[in-house]
């Protein structure tokens, strides 16, 4: 997507969480709360105080969730007035009870229209919207990688997985297609065996074809690990004009026995290539490494990462070096998502998965696009801080949304004073908002009218000059 160089972080994030997605969250959250209210509830239940949410409130809720990932504090303590915590930021945006109500009723699909037997029905509408937005904004380059990642989940779930090699060993398995930068372009949730209980045949091959369906026939290179790599997969993707590079298991079908069982000394290599250009090699390092490649010849090349302390450069197969570079996309994506986990405990698996996509994968994708547009590097934490500041900034606040609630309230200007009784001069909020529409933040702050008056009955008691006060309360 062609984006302007002066785009803001919140505007990039809005490309993924667009109005259609926010509207889905608002509609389904309100519907789910109404369905719960129709059931029997106790007299003093918090749900009895439910009021329908809006798009502006859902955006504020998402901004607070991103902020919680930065602070890493238990939810109960975020609104605490204890001097040890005492965060004024969340209290200025939303009350704790309202936040808990939204979190308890956050929903992504209509329970009454979910197909019977659909294990992913509660999260599928959200996942489809997100993937469509991911694919509209960014197109991967020549190298793409497919691998699985884990969304941590230890409670009971029929398709929960256990993968020993992952940092989160128990959880929901997610197949992802990423670029080398770590941008998640497509994803698929593994929901276990089908309803008949039969094991899916050719799962790895089908996942690769499904995720890369829109990227084939363009000369790309697909990097996969030994779970996916097979001779049939390489042959099929060659027909799609796509190379395949990946590690391979020694007992995989159609692999040359003369290569797989050949004894090697450290540093030696054995290989074979068929008439289709599919090359299989075995290289001895600390242990045996088996590779399949449709792109690289079986040659050794020098590396630059082993010249420490005057040692001679280490020789590695060209396919191994290419695989090590191409496979980093998934690892980089998982690493950046893990830096700010928002919800650490939950009793609803679909909500945990949805928040992982909304506040993890989407933020990482926005971070990559923002760096590409700005042509500069930025730490993921700095980007999250910038995103929270812009997403919850005064110009994006719900001052206009709350205007209808306060029309019948008596508004008047008062002079803001400090503890010593002296007037406090600040810039007019509404004047700043007008200038901010046509100027950057630093430029908008210059020459903004400053005043000592404010309206105590407006939300957040904004500083206002007399002209803006009259215009705001008469429209």
XYZ file of N, CA and C in Angstrom, residues 48-161:
342
model
N -25.722 -6.035 35.435
C -26.958 -5.230 35.438
C -26.680 -3.759 35.144
N -25.443 -3.326 35.298
C -25.081 -1.937 35.001
C -24.554 -1.775 33.583
N -24.769 -2.784 32.744
C -24.252 -2.723 31.372
C -24.978 -1.661 30.546
N -24.196 -0.908 29.774
C -24.705 0.037 28.786
C -24.023 -0.262 27.459
N -24.737 -0.150 26.341
C -24.130 -0.487 25.045
C -22.859 0.323 24.791
N -21.874 -0.343 24.235
C -20.604 0.320 23.948
C -20.633 0.957 22.566
N -19.620 1.757 22.280
C -19.510 2.461 21.003
C -18.132 2.222 20.405
N -17.952 2.662 19.166
C -16.658 2.508 18.503
C -15.570 3.278 19.237
N -15.885 4.481 19.683
C -14.888 5.280 20.398
C -14.466 4.600 21.697
N -15.421 3.995 22.403
C -15.085 3.332 23.662
C -14.275 2.066 23.424
N -14.589 1.320 22.371
C -13.812 0.118 22.054
C -12.379 0.496 21.695
N -12.195 1.580 20.963
C -10.834 2.028 20.641
C -10.076 2.415 21.912
N -10.766 3.074 22.826
C -10.130 3.430 24.093
C -9.776 2.176 24.890
N -10.652 1.192 24.855
C -10.410 -0.082 25.522
C -9.173 -0.771 24.935
N -9.041 -0.777 23.610
C -7.868 -1.390 22.963
C -6.602 -0.634 23.334
N -6.668 0.702 23.374
C -5.499 1.479 23.766
C -5.041 1.165 25.175
N -5.988 0.996 26.096
C -5.629 0.642 27.470
C -5.017 -0.755 27.536
N -5.489 -1.677 26.710
C -4.924 -3.022 26.697
C -3.468 -2.995 26.221
N -3.178 -2.171 25.222
C -1.789 -2.049 24.762
C -0.936 -1.434 25.857
N -1.476 -0.440 26.563
C -0.741 0.181 27.670
C -0.434 -0.831 28.762
N -1.377 -1.724 29.066
C -1.155 -2.738 30.090
C -0.034 -3.694 29.713
N 0.147 -3.931 28.417
C 1.269 -4.740 27.988
C 2.605 -4.069 28.241
N 2.622 -2.742 28.273
C 3.864 -2.017 28.569
C 4.161 -2.006 30.060
N 3.127 -1.864 30.885
C 3.315 -1.703 32.325
C 3.530 -3.038 33.018
N 2.911 -4.112 32.512
C 3.055 -5.445 33.092
C 2.654 -5.464 34.579
N 1.448 -4.970 34.835
C 0.921 -4.924 36.199
C -0.398 -5.688 36.242
N -0.705 -6.398 37.311
C -2.000 -7.074 37.401
C -3.153 -6.111 37.170
N -4.201 -6.617 36.544
C -5.334 -5.777 36.165
C -5.916 -5.027 37.357
N -6.003 -5.667 38.509
C -6.606 -5.025 39.682
C -5.788 -3.811 40.120
N -4.468 -3.863 39.938
C -3.597 -2.795 40.418
C -3.515 -1.606 39.474
N -3.987 -1.749 38.239
C -3.861 -0.644 37.286
C -4.655 0.583 37.719
N -5.789 0.373 38.424
C -6.616 1.482 38.888
C -6.420 1.754 40.382
N -5.428 1.135 40.991
C -5.210 1.298 42.415
C -4.664 2.691 42.727
N -5.103 3.246 43.857
C -4.575 4.533 44.324
C -3.473 4.347 45.359
N -3.059 3.113 45.569
C -1.941 2.827 46.474
C -0.694 3.537 45.954
N 0.073 4.222 46.821
C 1.269 4.940 46.355
C 2.276 4.046 45.631
N 2.263 2.751 45.910
C 3.202 1.860 45.233
C 2.874 1.776 43.742
N 1.592 1.838 43.400
C 1.169 1.768 41.999
C 0.706 3.162 41.549
N -0.564 3.471 41.827
C -1.114 4.819 41.587
C -0.836 5.307 40.163
N -1.396 4.624 39.175
C -1.276 5.054 37.782
C -2.447 5.978 37.454
N -2.221 7.252 37.226
C -3.346 8.132 36.878
C -3.825 7.948 35.444
N -2.993 7.359 34.591
C -3.336 7.258 33.168
C -4.616 6.465 32.926
N -4.754 5.212 33.411
C -5.993 4.481 33.114
C -7.223 5.103 33.744
N -7.075 5.722 34.942
C -8.226 6.348 35.584
C -8.744 7.533 34.788
N -7.856 8.193 34.036
C -8.284 9.334 33.232
C -8.989 8.921 31.949
N -8.892 7.639 31.585
C -9.494 7.175 30.328
C -10.783 6.395 30.549
N -10.836 5.570 31.586
C -11.993 4.699 31.787
C -11.984 4.190 33.220
N -13.164 3.990 33.770
C -13.255 3.441 35.124
C -12.926 1.949 35.120
N -12.504 1.462 36.266
C -12.139 0.044 36.356
C -13.337 -0.863 36.127
N -14.487 -0.515 36.696
C -15.676 -1.357 36.538
C -16.125 -1.422 35.083
N -16.041 -0.300 34.379
C -16.421 -0.301 32.968
C -15.445 -1.138 32.142
N -14.174 -1.037 32.458
C -13.181 -1.830 31.739
C -13.431 -3.326 31.951
N -13.727 -3.711 33.174
C -13.989 -5.121 33.452
C -15.260 -5.593 32.746
N -16.265 -4.734 32.662
C -17.478 -5.103 31.942
C -17.193 -5.351 30.467
N -16.405 -4.464 29.858
C -16.058 -4.644 28.445
C -15.223 -5.900 28.237
N -14.287 -6.140 29.141
C -13.440 -7.315 29.002
C -14.238 -8.604 29.160
N -15.214 -8.606 30.075
C -16.009 -9.811 30.307
C -16.956 -10.096 29.153
N -17.373 -9.066 28.420
C -18.348 -9.251 27.341
C -17.747 -9.113 25.949
N -16.439 -8.951 25.867
C -15.792 -8.823 24.560
C -16.063 -10.081 23.740
N -16.616 -9.893 22.542
C -17.019 -11.035 21.726
C -16.757 -10.726 20.256
N -16.692 -11.780 19.432
C -16.253 -11.621 18.049
C -17.165 -12.318 17.045
N -18.228 -12.971 17.501
C -19.139 -13.666 16.590
C -20.487 -13.827 17.276
N -21.520 -14.035 16.466
C -22.862 -14.264 16.978
C -23.015 -15.739 17.326
N -23.201 -16.035 18.594
C -23.300 -17.430 19.021
C -24.464 -18.170 18.367
N -25.521 -17.440 18.006
C -26.707 -18.085 17.462
C -26.546 -18.493 16.003
N -25.564 -17.927 15.301
C -25.384 -18.247 13.879
C -24.144 -19.094 13.611
N -23.412 -19.489 14.643
C -22.227 -20.334 14.450
C -22.671 -21.728 14.018
N -22.014 -22.257 12.999
C -22.359 -23.581 12.493
C -22.088 -24.634 13.562
N -22.953 -25.617 13.608
C -22.799 -26.696 14.575
C -21.546 -27.509 14.256
N -20.718 -27.746 15.252
C -19.476 -28.484 15.063
C -18.289 -27.635 14.667
N -18.503 -26.318 14.476
C -17.396 -25.431 14.110
C -16.601 -25.063 15.356
N -15.373 -25.538 15.430
C -14.557 -25.282 16.613
C -14.003 -23.865 16.643
N -13.891 -23.227 15.510
C -13.313 -21.884 15.442
C -14.360 -20.820 15.149
N -15.628 -21.157 15.299
C -16.682 -20.214 14.950
C -16.652 -18.936 15.752
N -16.190 -18.984 17.003
C -16.192 -17.799 17.861
C -15.123 -16.781 17.488
N -14.134 -17.205 16.704
C -13.034 -16.301 16.396
C -12.796 -16.151 14.892
N -13.475 -16.955 14.084
C -13.224 -16.960 12.647
C -13.557 -15.639 11.953
N -14.689 -14.952 12.262
C -14.953 -13.661 11.604
C -13.843 -12.634 11.842
N -13.336 -12.577 13.058
C -12.243 -11.653 13.362
C -10.976 -12.036 12.614
N -10.653 -13.321 12.587
C -9.440 -13.785 11.915
C -9.488 -13.474 10.423
N -10.637 -13.663 9.791
C -10.749 -13.391 8.352
C -10.576 -11.912 8.044
N -11.161 -11.046 8.870
C -11.004 -9.603 8.648
C -9.549 -9.175 8.811
N -8.883 -9.694 9.838
C -7.492 -9.325 10.066
C -6.590 -9.776 8.920
N -6.771 -11.005 8.450
C -5.915 -11.515 7.375
C -6.143 -10.721 6.092
N -7.386 -10.349 5.806
C -7.645 -9.508 4.634
C -6.904 -8.186 4.731
N -6.897 -7.580 5.919
C -6.188 -6.316 6.108
C -4.680 -6.512 6.024
N -4.172 -7.617 6.589
C -2.739 -7.896 6.493
C -2.293 -7.966 5.038
N -3.090 -8.598 4.203
C -2.694 -8.815 2.816
C -2.894 -7.583 1.947
N -3.765 -6.660 2.367
C -3.956 -5.422 1.615
C -2.790 -4.458 1.797
N -2.239 -4.418 3.002
C -1.279 -3.370 3.354
C 0.119 -3.689 2.855
N 0.538 -4.949 2.917
C 1.947 -5.289 2.711
C 2.045 -6.553 1.869
N 3.007 -6.575 0.946
C 3.262 -7.763 0.129
C 4.675 -8.261 0.402
N 4.841 -9.545 0.728
C 6.189 -10.052 1.027
C 7.101 -9.983 -0.189
N 8.409 -10.024 0.087
C 9.389 -9.996 -0.985
C 9.620 -11.373 -1.575
N 10.840 -11.611 -2.001
C 11.158 -12.875 -2.675
C 11.106 -14.053 -1.711
N 11.548 -13.874 -0.475
C 11.648 -14.972 0.481
C 10.463 -14.945 1.445
N 9.814 -16.097 1.610
C 8.721 -16.254 2.572
C 8.995 -17.502 3.398
N 8.416 -17.565 4.587
C 8.669 -18.676 5.496
C 7.352 -19.095 6.139
N 7.165 -20.387 6.292
C 5.980 -20.954 6.947
C 6.442 -21.788 8.128
N 5.821 -21.553 9.266
C 6.131 -22.321 10.469
C 4.960 -22.181 11.427
N 5.011 -22.923 12.526
C 3.950 -22.818 13.506
C 4.425 -22.044 14.718
N 3.478 -21.370 15.356
C 3.742 -20.668 16.600
C 2.677 -21.067 17.611
N 2.938 -20.805 18.887
C 2.029 -21.231 19.949
C 1.469 -20.024 20.687
N 0.145 -19.996 20.828
C -0.510 -19.041 21.712
C -0.694 -19.754 23.047
N -0.030 -19.324 24.115
C -0.041 -20.101 25.368
C -1.437 -20.330 25.908
N -1.716 -21.579 26.251
C -3.014 -21.956 26.817
C -2.847 -23.294 27.516
N -3.080 -23.356 28.825
C -2.890 -24.581 29.595
C -4.190 -25.194 30.092
N -5.314 -24.533 29.861
C -6.583 -25.104 30.296
C -7.045 -26.198 29.334
N -8.182 -26.773 29.640
C -8.698 -27.863 28.821
C -9.223 -27.324 27.492
N -8.803 -27.953 26.408
C -9.224 -27.583 25.064
C -8.973 -28.773 24.159
N -9.947 -29.122 23.342
C -9.864 -30.361 22.580
C -8.733 -30.334 21.557
N -8.373 -29.133 21.048
C -7.286 -29.063 20.071
C -6.043 -28.365 20.633
N -5.905 -28.389 21.953
C -4.670 -27.870 22.551
C -3.492 -28.752 22.143
N -2.341 -28.125 21.894
C -1.165 -28.832 21.402
C -0.033 -28.786 22.427
